[in-house]
């Protein structure tokens, strides 16, 4: 039942279409039927996209992109950060399933980004484990804080959320020779998107390929 793997553009188009349905409160028959094909999926998987998203209860990638069982390889962690286990998970999917699209999905009103902004403005005691998340978000949003920090944390949220997505893309590339090589030579694309909790719309705003970014 498995067809050939989608290329990055085809995968992106399928996500955009699915998100349009989600915005319109429509669920595709295909996504629903995938539940009935559970036994087929048990034998093998071929997810057409990898999504590195936030753990926020309102940001489940399968819902947001209206996809079914076996469609998406999803990694969720507070603040959609790229710590080694996330990088390894993505490498695994790209290698095992020849998946050609990786989406780093940030979202509006992200609690992890808000907590990091608050911590940068007024450092407070947190557990080492929470600190590990804040420490990965803080460097990426520092330039935003320098620019709009005088307006308070809320004014910084929208640009900080996007800066955090861009920082995660940068960190994926910096930490993984495998992903960099796949991007430059293997048809892989790593893109960044911002999901608006209220409207449901996903804006793919960070689309620059690696080669372009390396020279900027
Ligand atoms: Zn979040």
CSV table of C-alpha atoms and ligand atoms in Angstrom, one decimal:
chain,number,residue,atom,x,y,z
A,1,UNK,CA,0.0,0.0,0.0
A,2,UNK,CA,3.0,2.3,0.2
A,3,UNK,CA,3.7,4.5,-2.8
A,4,UNK,CA,6.9,6.3,-3.5
A,5,UNK,CA,8.0,8.8,-1.0
A,6,UNK,CA,6.9,12.4,-1.6
A,7,UNK,CA,9.5,15.0,-2.4
A,8,UNK,CA,9.8,18.1,-0.3
A,9,UNK,CA,7.5,20.3,-2.4
A,10,UNK,CA,4.8,17.6,-2.6
A,11,UNK,CA,5.0,17.1,1.2
A,12,UNK,CA,4.8,20.8,1.8
A,13,UNK,CA,1.8,21.1,-0.5
A,14,UNK,CA,0.0,18.2,1.4
A,15,UNK,CA,0.6,20.0,4.7
A,16,UNK,CA,-0.7,23.3,3.4
A,17,UNK,CA,-3.8,21.6,2.1
A,18,UNK,CA,-4.3,19.8,5.4
A,19,UNK,CA,-3.9,23.0,7.4
A,20,UNK,CA,-6.5,24.7,5.1
A,21,UNK,CA,-9.0,21.9,6.1
A,22,UNK,CA,-8.1,22.3,9.7
A,23,UNK,CA,-8.8,26.1,9.5
A,24,UNK,CA,-12.1,25.4,7.8
A,25,UNK,CA,-13.1,22.8,10.5
A,26,UNK,CA,-13.0,20.0,7.9
A,27,UNK,CA,-11.6,16.5,8.5
A,28,UNK,CA,-10.5,14.5,5.5
A,29,UNK,CA,-11.9,11.1,4.8
A,30,UNK,CA,-8.4,9.9,4.2
A,31,UNK,CA,-7.3,10.8,7.7
A,32,UNK,CA,-10.3,9.0,9.2
A,33,UNK,CA,-9.9,6.0,7.0
A,34,UNK,CA,-6.3,5.7,8.1
A,35,UNK,CA,-7.6,4.5,11.5
A,36,UNK,CA,-9.3,1.6,9.8
A,37,UNK,CA,-6.0,0.6,8.1
A,38,UNK,CA,-4.3,0.2,11.5
A,39,UNK,CA,-3.1,-3.3,10.7
A,40,UNK,CA,-1.4,-2.2,7.5
A,41,UNK,CA,0.4,0.5,9.4
A,42,UNK,CA,1.5,-2.0,12.0
A,43,UNK,CA,3.7,-3.7,9.4
A,44,UNK,CA,5.5,-0.6,8.2
A,45,UNK,CA,5.5,3.2,8.1
A,46,UNK,CA,6.5,5.8,5.6
A,47,UNK,CA,5.8,9.2,7.1
A,48,UNK,CA,6.0,11.9,4.4
A,49,UNK,CA,7.1,14.7,6.7
A,50,UNK,CA,8.8,15.1,10.1
A,51,UNK,CA,7.4,17.7,12.4
A,52,UNK,CA,9.4,19.1,15.4
A,53,UNK,CA,6.7,20.9,17.4
A,54,UNK,CA,5.9,22.1,20.9
A,55,UNK,CA,4.3,19.8,23.5
A,56,UNK,CA,1.5,22.4,24.0
A,57,UNK,CA,-1.8,20.6,24.2
A,58,UNK,CA,-3.2,22.8,21.5
A,59,UNK,CA,-0.5,22.1,19.0
A,60,UNK,CA,-0.9,18.4,17.9
A,61,UNK,CA,0.7,18.2,14.4
A,62,UNK,CA,-1.7,15.5,13.1
A,63,UNK,CA,-4.7,17.7,13.9
A,64,UNK,CA,-3.2,20.9,12.7
A,65,UNK,CA,-2.3,19.4,9.3
A,66,UNK,CA,-5.3,17.0,9.2
A,67,UNK,CA,-3.2,13.9,8.7
A,68,UNK,CA,-3.8,10.3,9.6
A,69,UNK,CA,-2.0,7.4,11.2
A,70,UNK,CA,1.4,6.8,9.6
A,71,UNK,CA,1.6,10.2,7.8
A,72,UNK,CA,3.8,12.3,10.1
A,73,UNK,CA,6.8,11.5,12.2
A,74,UNK,CA,6.3,13.9,15.1
A,75,UNK,CA,8.7,15.0,17.8
A,76,UNK,CA,7.2,17.2,20.5
A,77,UNK,CA,9.1,18.9,23.2
A,78,UNK,CA,8.4,22.1,25.1
A,79,UNK,CA,9.6,25.1,23.0
A,80,UNK,CA,10.3,22.9,19.9
A,81,UNK,CA,14.0,22.9,20.8
A,82,UNK,CA,16.7,20.8,19.1
A,83,UNK,CA,18.5,18.9,21.9
A,84,UNK,CA,20.5,15.8,20.9
A,85,UNK,CA,17.6,13.4,21.3
A,86,UNK,CA,15.5,15.5,18.9
A,87,UNK,CA,18.3,15.8,16.4
A,88,UNK,CA,18.8,12.0,16.5
A,89,UNK,CA,15.0,11.4,16.1
A,90,UNK,CA,15.0,13.5,13.0
A,91,UNK,CA,18.1,11.8,11.6
A,92,UNK,CA,16.5,8.4,12.2
A,93,UNK,CA,13.3,9.4,10.3
A,94,UNK,CA,15.2,11.0,7.4
A,95,UNK,CA,17.4,7.9,7.0
A,96,UNK,CA,14.9,5.2,7.6
A,97,UNK,CA,11.9,6.5,5.6
A,98,UNK,CA,13.7,8.9,3.1
A,99,UNK,CA,11.4,11.6,4.4
A,100,UNK,CA,12.3,14.8,2.5
A,101,UNK,CA,10.6,17.5,4.6
A,102,UNK,CA,11.3,18.6,8.2
A,103,UNK,CA,9.0,21.3,9.7
A,104,UNK,CA,10.0,23.1,12.9
A,105,UNK,CA,6.6,24.2,14.2
A,106,UNK,CA,6.4,27.1,16.7
A,107,UNK,CA,3.1,28.5,17.9
A,108,UNK,CA,1.5,31.6,19.3
A,109,UNK,CA,1.3,32.1,23.0
A,110,UNK,CA,4.1,29.5,23.6
A,111,UNK,CA,4.6,29.0,27.3
A,112,UNK,CA,8.2,27.8,26.9
A,113,UNK,CA,9.1,31.0,25.0
A,114,UNK,CA,7.2,33.1,27.5
A,115,UNK,CA,9.0,31.4,30.5
A,116,UNK,CA,12.3,32.0,28.8
A,117,UNK,CA,11.6,35.7,28.2
A,118,UNK,CA,10.6,36.1,31.8
A,119,UNK,CA,13.7,34.3,32.9
A,120,UNK,CA,15.9,36.5,30.7
A,121,UNK,CA,14.3,39.6,32.2
A,122,UNK,CA,14.4,38.5,35.8
A,123,UNK,CA,16.4,35.2,36.3
A,124,UNK,CA,14.8,33.0,38.9
A,125,UNK,CA,15.6,29.6,40.4
A,126,UNK,CA,14.4,26.6,38.3
A,127,UNK,CA,15.1,22.9,38.3
A,128,UNK,CA,18.1,21.8,36.2
A,129,UNK,CA,15.8,20.0,33.8
A,130,UNK,CA,13.7,23.1,33.2
A,131,UNK,CA,16.9,25.1,32.9
A,132,UNK,CA,18.0,22.8,30.1
A,133,UNK,CA,15.0,24.0,28.0
A,134,UNK,CA,15.3,27.6,28.9
A,135,UNK,CA,19.1,27.6,28.1
A,136,UNK,CA,18.4,26.3,24.6
A,137,UNK,CA,15.7,28.9,23.8
A,138,UNK,CA,17.5,31.9,25.4
A,139,UNK,CA,20.3,32.5,22.9
A,140,UNK,CA,18.0,32.5,19.9
A,141,UNK,CA,15.6,35.1,21.4
A,142,UNK,CA,18.3,37.4,22.9
A,143,UNK,CA,18.4,39.7,19.9
A,144,UNK,CA,14.6,40.1,20.1
A,145,UNK,CA,14.8,40.9,23.7
A,146,UNK,CA,17.4,43.6,23.0
A,147,UNK,CA,15.1,45.1,20.4
A,148,UNK,CA,11.7,45.1,22.1
A,149,UNK,CA,12.4,44.3,25.7
A,150,UNK,CA,11.4,47.8,26.8
A,151,UNK,CA,7.9,47.0,25.6
A,152,UNK,CA,7.7,44.1,28.1
A,153,UNK,CA,7.6,40.3,27.6
A,154,UNK,CA,4.3,40.3,25.8
A,155,UNK,CA,5.5,42.7,23.1
A,156,UNK,CA,8.4,40.3,22.5
A,157,UNK,CA,6.3,37.2,22.1
A,158,UNK,CA,5.5,37.1,18.4
A,159,UNK,CA,9.0,37.9,17.2
A,160,UNK,CA,10.5,35.7,19.9
A,161,UNK,CA,8.4,32.7,18.8
A,162,UNK,CA,9.7,33.1,15.2
A,163,UNK,CA,13.3,33.7,16.3
A,164,UNK,CA,13.1,30.5,18.4
A,165,UNK,CA,12.0,28.5,15.3
A,166,UNK,CA,14.9,30.0,13.3
A,167,UNK,CA,17.3,29.1,16.1
A,168,UNK,CA,16.1,25.5,16.1
A,169,UNK,CA,16.6,25.2,12.4
A,170,UNK,CA,20.1,26.6,12.9
A,171,UNK,CA,20.8,24.2,15.7
A,172,UNK,CA,19.6,21.2,13.7
A,173,UNK,CA,22.0,22.1,10.9
A,174,UNK,CA,24.8,22.9,13.3
A,175,UNK,CA,24.5,19.7,15.3
A,176,UNK,CA,24.0,17.3,12.4
A,177,UNK,CA,26.4,16.7,9.5
A,178,UNK,CA,23.9,14.1,8.3
A,179,UNK,CA,21.0,16.6,8.0
A,180,UNK,CA,23.2,19.3,6.4
A,181,UNK,CA,24.4,16.8,3.8
A,182,UNK,CA,20.9,15.6,3.2
A,183,UNK,CA,19.8,19.2,2.6
A,184,UNK,CA,22.6,20.0,0.3
A,185,UNK,CA,22.7,16.7,-1.6
A,186,UNK,CA,19.7,14.6,-0.8
A,187,UNK,CA,16.6,16.7,-1.6
A,188,UNK,CA,15.8,17.3,2.1
A,189,UNK,CA,14.2,20.6,3.1
A,190,UNK,CA,14.1,22.0,6.6
A,191,UNK,CA,11.5,24.8,7.0
A,192,UNK,CA,10.0,26.8,9.9
A,193,UNK,CA,6.4,27.6,10.5
A,194,UNK,CA,4.3,29.5,13.0
A,195,UNK,CA,0.9,28.1,14.0
A,196,UNK,CA,-1.7,30.6,15.3
A,197,UNK,CA,-3.7,28.9,18.0
A,198,UNK,CA,-6.8,31.1,17.5
A,199,UNK,CA,-7.2,30.9,13.7
A,200,UNK,CA,-5.6,27.5,13.3
A,201,UNK,CA,-3.5,28.8,10.4
A,202,UNK,CA,0.1,27.8,9.9
A,203,UNK,CA,2.4,30.3,8.3
A,204,UNK,CA,5.5,28.8,6.7
A,205,UNK,CA,7.7,31.8,7.2
A,206,UNK,CA,11.3,30.3,7.3
A,207,UNK,CA,11.9,28.7,3.9
A,208,UNK,CA,15.5,29.7,3.1
A,209,UNK,CA,17.5,26.7,1.9
A,210,UNK,CA,20.8,25.9,3.7
A,211,UNK,CA,23.1,27.2,0.9
A,212,UNK,CA,21.3,30.6,0.9
A,213,UNK,CA,21.5,30.9,4.7
A,214,UNK,CA,25.2,29.9,4.8
A,215,UNK,CA,26.2,33.0,2.7
A,216,UNK,CA,23.9,35.5,4.4
B,1,LIG,ZN1,4.8,26.0,23.2
